[in-house]
Backbone as JSON, one array per atom type, in Angstrom:
{
  "sequence": "MRTHIQFQPKGKKVTIRKGENLLQAGLKNRVYIKSRCGGKGSCTACKIQILSDNPLVSLPTTQEMRMLGEENVAKGYRLACQTRVYGEVEVLIPEETWKTKVKNQLEETNEEIEGN",
  "N": [[-52.81, -64.57, 24.56], [-54.13, -61.67, 23.02], [-56.31, -58.79, 22.95], [-58.45, -56.0, 21.97], [-59.73, -52.97, 23.45], [-61.9, -50.29, 23.04], [-62.27, -47.28, 24.55], [-64.84, -45.08, 25.14], [-65.98, -41.79, 26.02], [-63.61, -40.83, 24.96], [-62.26, -42.2, 22.96], [-60.05, -43.79, 23.27], [-57.97, -46.45, 22.49], [-56.97, -49.56, 23.66], [-54.71, -52.29, 24.29], [-55.19, -55.48, 25.62], [-54.87, -58.4, 27.79], [-56.68, -61.28, 26.9], [-59.59, -62.11, 28.73], [-59.21, -60.43, 30.85], [-60.66, -58.12, 33.19], [-62.81, -55.26, 32.6], [-62.44, -53.1, 34.37], [-59.84, -53.51, 35.48], [-58.4, -53.38, 33.09], [-58.87, -50.73, 32.29], [-57.68, -49.29, 34.45], [-54.97, -50.11, 34.26], [-54.3, -48.91, 31.9], [-54.52, -46.21, 32.19], [-57.11, -45.16, 32.06], [-59.76, -43.63, 33.42], [-61.99, -45.16, 35.53], [-64.53, -45.07, 37.72], [-64.54, -46.48, 41.0], [-65.73, -47.93, 43.92], [-65.96, -50.14, 45.58], [-63.76, -51.69, 45.33], [-63.7, -53.52, 43.26], [-65.41, -55.65, 43.81], [-67.99, -55.9, 42.98], [-70.08, -54.92, 44.47], [-71.18, -52.43, 44.38], [-72.35, -49.77, 42.21], [-70.6, -48.1, 41.04], [-68.7, -48.47, 39.0], [-70.13, -48.69, 36.67], [-70.58, -49.2, 33.24], [-71.22, -48.89, 29.69], [-71.71, -51.24, 27.19], [-70.98, -50.8, 23.87], [-70.59, -52.16, 21.53], [-71.94, -54.34, 19.01], [-72.92, -57.66, 19.53], [-70.78, -58.32, 21.47], [-67.7, -59.81, 22.56], [-67.68, -60.73, 25.46], [-67.81, -61.64, 28.95], [-70.7, -63.35, 30.28], [-73.41, -61.65, 31.95], [-73.06, -61.42, 35.47], [-74.64, -62.85, 38.4], [-74.53, -61.0, 40.42], [-74.26, -58.58, 38.97], [-76.75, -58.54, 37.68], [-78.43, -58.23, 39.86], [-77.55, -55.76, 40.92], [-77.74, -53.93, 38.77], [-80.07, -54.48, 37.37], [-82.33, -56.2, 35.21], [-83.35, -54.84, 32.95], [-81.52, -52.7, 32.48], [-79.16, -54.17, 32.02], [-79.91, -55.44, 29.67], [-79.82, -53.26, 27.99], [-77.17, -52.97, 27.62], [-75.65, -52.13, 29.77], [-73.17, -52.67, 32.19], [-71.14, -53.9, 34.94], [-67.92, -52.78, 35.24], [-65.99, -54.09, 36.74], [-66.85, -56.68, 36.82], [-67.02, -57.62, 34.27], [-65.54, -59.51, 31.9], [-63.27, -59.5, 29.17], [-63.1, -60.93, 25.97], [-62.72, -60.53, 23.32], [-62.52, -58.01, 20.73], [-63.93, -54.94, 21.78], [-66.12, -52.16, 22.29], [-66.61, -49.67, 24.63], [-68.56, -47.46, 26.67], [-67.79, -45.01, 28.94], [-69.7, -43.62, 31.37], [-70.8, -40.18, 31.35], [-71.04, -38.93, 33.88], [-68.99, -40.05, 35.37], [-66.65, -38.97, 34.23], [-67.12, -36.25, 34.76], [-67.06, -36.22, 37.57], [-64.37, -36.9, 38.04], [-63.01, -34.68, 36.87], [-64.09, -32.6, 38.42], [-63.09, -33.28, 40.98], [-60.34, -32.96, 40.5], [-60.23, -30.2, 39.99], [-61.07, -29.18, 42.47], [-58.93, -30.05, 44.09], [-56.85, -28.55, 42.96], [-57.71, -25.94, 43.53], [-57.59, -26.0, 46.34], [-54.82, -26.24, 46.7], [-53.98, -23.77, 45.64], [-55.26, -21.95, 47.37], [-54.03, -22.67, 49.7], [-51.44, -21.68, 49.5]],
  "CA": [[-53.63, -63.97, 23.53], [-54.47, -60.28, 23.3], [-57.43, -58.2, 22.23], [-58.51, -54.54, 22.11], [-60.9, -52.28, 23.97], [-61.93, -48.86, 22.75], [-63.0, -46.58, 25.59], [-65.49, -43.84, 24.73], [-66.05, -40.91, 24.87], [-62.29, -40.34, 24.56], [-61.77, -42.91, 21.79], [-58.77, -44.43, 23.57], [-57.92, -47.88, 22.19], [-55.91, -50.22, 24.42], [-54.51, -53.72, 24.09], [-55.22, -56.19, 26.91], [-54.91, -59.86, 27.75], [-58.04, -61.83, 26.89], [-60.02, -62.57, 30.04], [-59.04, -59.36, 31.83], [-61.91, -57.38, 33.32], [-62.75, -53.89, 32.09], [-61.9, -52.2, 35.39], [-58.39, -53.71, 35.47], [-57.88, -52.89, 31.81], [-58.88, -49.28, 32.36], [-56.68, -48.81, 35.4], [-53.63, -50.37, 33.73], [-54.06, -48.07, 30.72], [-54.8, -44.82, 32.56], [-58.48, -44.79, 31.71], [-60.42, -43.52, 34.71], [-63.29, -45.76, 35.77], [-64.78, -44.93, 39.16], [-64.73, -47.74, 41.72], [-65.8, -47.72, 45.37], [-65.95, -51.39, 46.34], [-62.53, -52.43, 45.06], [-63.88, -54.57, 42.26], [-66.17, -56.78, 44.35], [-69.33, -55.94, 42.38], [-71.09, -54.61, 45.48], [-71.69, -51.08, 44.16], [-72.53, -49.56, 40.77], [-69.72, -46.98, 40.65], [-67.95, -48.76, 37.77], [-71.08, -49.0, 35.6], [-70.21, -48.77, 31.9], [-72.16, -49.41, 28.71], [-71.11, -51.91, 26.03], [-71.52, -50.22, 22.64], [-70.42, -53.11, 20.42], [-72.94, -55.36, 18.72], [-72.38, -59.01, 19.75], [-69.44, -58.23, 22.07], [-67.13, -61.03, 23.14], [-67.45, -60.47, 26.87], [-68.45, -62.62, 29.83], [-72.13, -63.17, 30.53], [-73.66, -60.9, 33.19], [-73.06, -62.21, 36.7], [-75.81, -62.69, 39.27], [-74.29, -59.73, 41.13], [-74.61, -57.51, 38.03], [-78.2, -58.55, 37.47], [-79.03, -57.7, 41.08], [-77.17, -54.36, 41.11], [-78.13, -53.08, 37.65], [-81.41, -54.8, 36.91], [-82.41, -56.87, 33.92], [-83.58, -53.86, 31.88], [-80.25, -52.01, 32.2], [-78.24, -55.15, 31.41], [-80.39, -55.62, 28.29], [-79.4, -52.06, 27.25], [-75.71, -53.0, 27.49], [-74.96, -51.66, 30.97], [-72.46, -53.72, 32.93], [-70.16, -53.45, 35.92], [-66.59, -52.99, 34.66], [-65.22, -55.04, 37.56], [-67.4, -58.03, 36.64], [-67.1, -57.94, 32.84], [-64.28, -59.97, 31.31], [-63.24, -59.26, 27.73], [-62.49, -62.03, 25.21], [-62.55, -60.09, 21.94], [-62.6, -56.55, 20.6], [-65.16, -54.37, 22.32], [-66.17, -50.72, 22.49], [-67.4, -49.37, 25.82], [-68.77, -46.05, 27.01], [-67.72, -44.65, 30.34], [-70.71, -42.58, 31.5], [-70.36, -38.8, 31.53], [-70.91, -38.54, 35.29], [-67.67, -40.5, 35.83], [-65.67, -37.97, 33.8], [-67.39, -35.01, 35.48], [-66.57, -36.39, 38.94], [-62.91, -36.85, 37.99], [-62.6, -33.29, 36.61], [-64.48, -31.82, 39.59], [-62.13, -33.59, 42.04], [-59.06, -32.35, 40.16], [-60.38, -28.76, 40.17], [-61.1, -28.93, 43.91], [-57.56, -30.21, 44.59], [-56.08, -27.4, 42.49], [-58.15, -24.78, 44.32], [-57.05, -26.16, 47.7], [-53.39, -25.93, 46.63], [-53.84, -22.34, 45.42], [-55.67, -21.27, 48.59], [-53.07, -23.03, 50.76], [-50.17, -20.96, 49.32]],
  "C": [[-54.06, -62.57, 23.97], [-55.68, -59.85, 22.48], [-57.46, -56.7, 22.52], [-59.83, -54.08, 22.71], [-60.79, -50.83, 23.51], [-62.85, -48.21, 23.78], [-63.53, -45.26, 25.04], [-65.88, -43.07, 25.99], [-64.7, -40.43, 24.35], [-61.75, -41.02, 23.3], [-60.44, -43.6, 22.0], [-58.85, -45.93, 23.35], [-56.72, -48.49, 22.91], [-55.86, -51.7, 24.09], [-54.45, -54.38, 25.46], [-55.08, -57.69, 26.68], [-56.36, -60.31, 27.72], [-58.37, -62.37, 28.28], [-59.86, -61.54, 31.14], [-60.37, -58.62, 31.97], [-61.72, -55.92, 32.91], [-62.17, -52.9, 33.1], [-60.38, -52.29, 35.43], [-57.77, -53.12, 34.21], [-57.82, -51.37, 31.79], [-57.78, -48.74, 33.25], [-55.25, -48.98, 34.87], [-53.27, -49.42, 32.58], [-54.45, -46.62, 30.93], [-56.12, -44.3, 32.02], [-59.25, -44.79, 33.03], [-61.81, -44.15, 34.68], [-63.48, -45.73, 37.29], [-65.03, -46.29, 39.78], [-64.72, -47.45, 43.22], [-65.58, -49.01, 46.15], [-64.69, -52.22, 46.09], [-62.7, -53.6, 44.12], [-64.66, -55.78, 42.73], [-67.57, -56.89, 43.76], [-70.43, -55.59, 43.35], [-71.58, -53.16, 45.42], [-71.9, -50.92, 42.64], [-71.63, -48.43, 40.27], [-69.03, -47.23, 39.32], [-68.87, -49.13, 36.59], [-70.6, -48.39, 34.28], [-71.29, -49.3, 30.95], [-71.38, -50.01, 27.55], [-71.78, -51.34, 24.79], [-71.47, -51.19, 21.47], [-71.62, -54.02, 20.26], [-72.26, -56.72, 18.89], [-70.97, -58.99, 20.34], [-68.99, -59.58, 22.63], [-66.7, -60.72, 24.57], [-68.16, -61.55, 27.68], [-69.94, -62.32, 29.97], [-72.31, -62.39, 31.83], [-73.7, -61.84, 34.4], [-74.36, -61.98, 37.46], [-75.72, -61.36, 40.0], [-74.67, -58.55, 40.23], [-76.11, -57.41, 37.84], [-78.91, -57.92, 38.68], [-78.76, -56.2, 41.22], [-77.72, -53.44, 40.01], [-79.57, -53.29, 37.19], [-81.4, -55.34, 35.49], [-82.55, -55.89, 32.75], [-82.29, -53.13, 31.5], [-79.23, -52.94, 31.55], [-78.62, -55.37, 29.95], [-79.98, -54.43, 27.41], [-77.88, -51.97, 27.11], [-74.95, -52.49, 28.69], [-74.38, -52.85, 31.72], [-71.61, -53.08, 34.01], [-68.78, -53.78, 35.36], [-65.8, -54.04, 35.43], [-65.66, -56.48, 37.36], [-67.36, -58.51, 35.2], [-65.72, -58.27, 32.29], [-64.38, -59.88, 29.79], [-62.48, -60.39, 27.03], [-62.27, -61.7, 23.74], [-62.72, -58.58, 21.89], [-63.96, -56.04, 21.05], [-65.0, -52.86, 22.45], [-67.09, -50.45, 23.67], [-67.48, -47.87, 26.04], [-68.67, -45.9, 28.52], [-68.67, -43.48, 30.52], [-70.13, -41.21, 31.84], [-70.17, -38.42, 32.99], [-69.57, -38.98, 35.88], [-66.61, -39.46, 35.47], [-65.87, -36.66, 34.56], [-66.88, -35.08, 36.91], [-65.06, -36.27, 38.99], [-62.42, -35.41, 37.81], [-62.92, -32.42, 37.82], [-63.48, -32.03, 40.73], [-60.78, -32.94, 41.76], [-59.11, -30.83, 40.36], [-60.39, -28.39, 41.65], [-59.71, -29.05, 44.52], [-56.7, -29.02, 44.2], [-56.44, -26.15, 43.29], [-57.61, -24.83, 45.74], [-55.57, -25.81, 47.73], [-53.17, -24.43, 46.48], [-54.17, -21.57, 46.71], [-54.69, -21.53, 49.73], [-51.76, -22.26, 50.66], [-50.22, -19.57, 49.85]]
}
């Protein structure tokens, strides 16, 4: 069985297998989601926000509650590596994730130019 995720702010819609976590889904579909702990839920680098009302996703794990706090989870924040998707959902990848990716790419480009 398959379902869809729409990643914001880019508006990219992807098809995934039901039960796949958001981090895996993003990586497989070339959607950058920062991750430091390799999907173990021991950091907050892959924090995303669920935008959908009544999303069909897994319940927050104990690890998520500890890392994000009850208030943030109530606002729809989740760890992409811990959140499994079972139905259509729209998620927001925070702006700082995109800024970090662009900054890293610019730094790599500058290093290549200076190295020539």
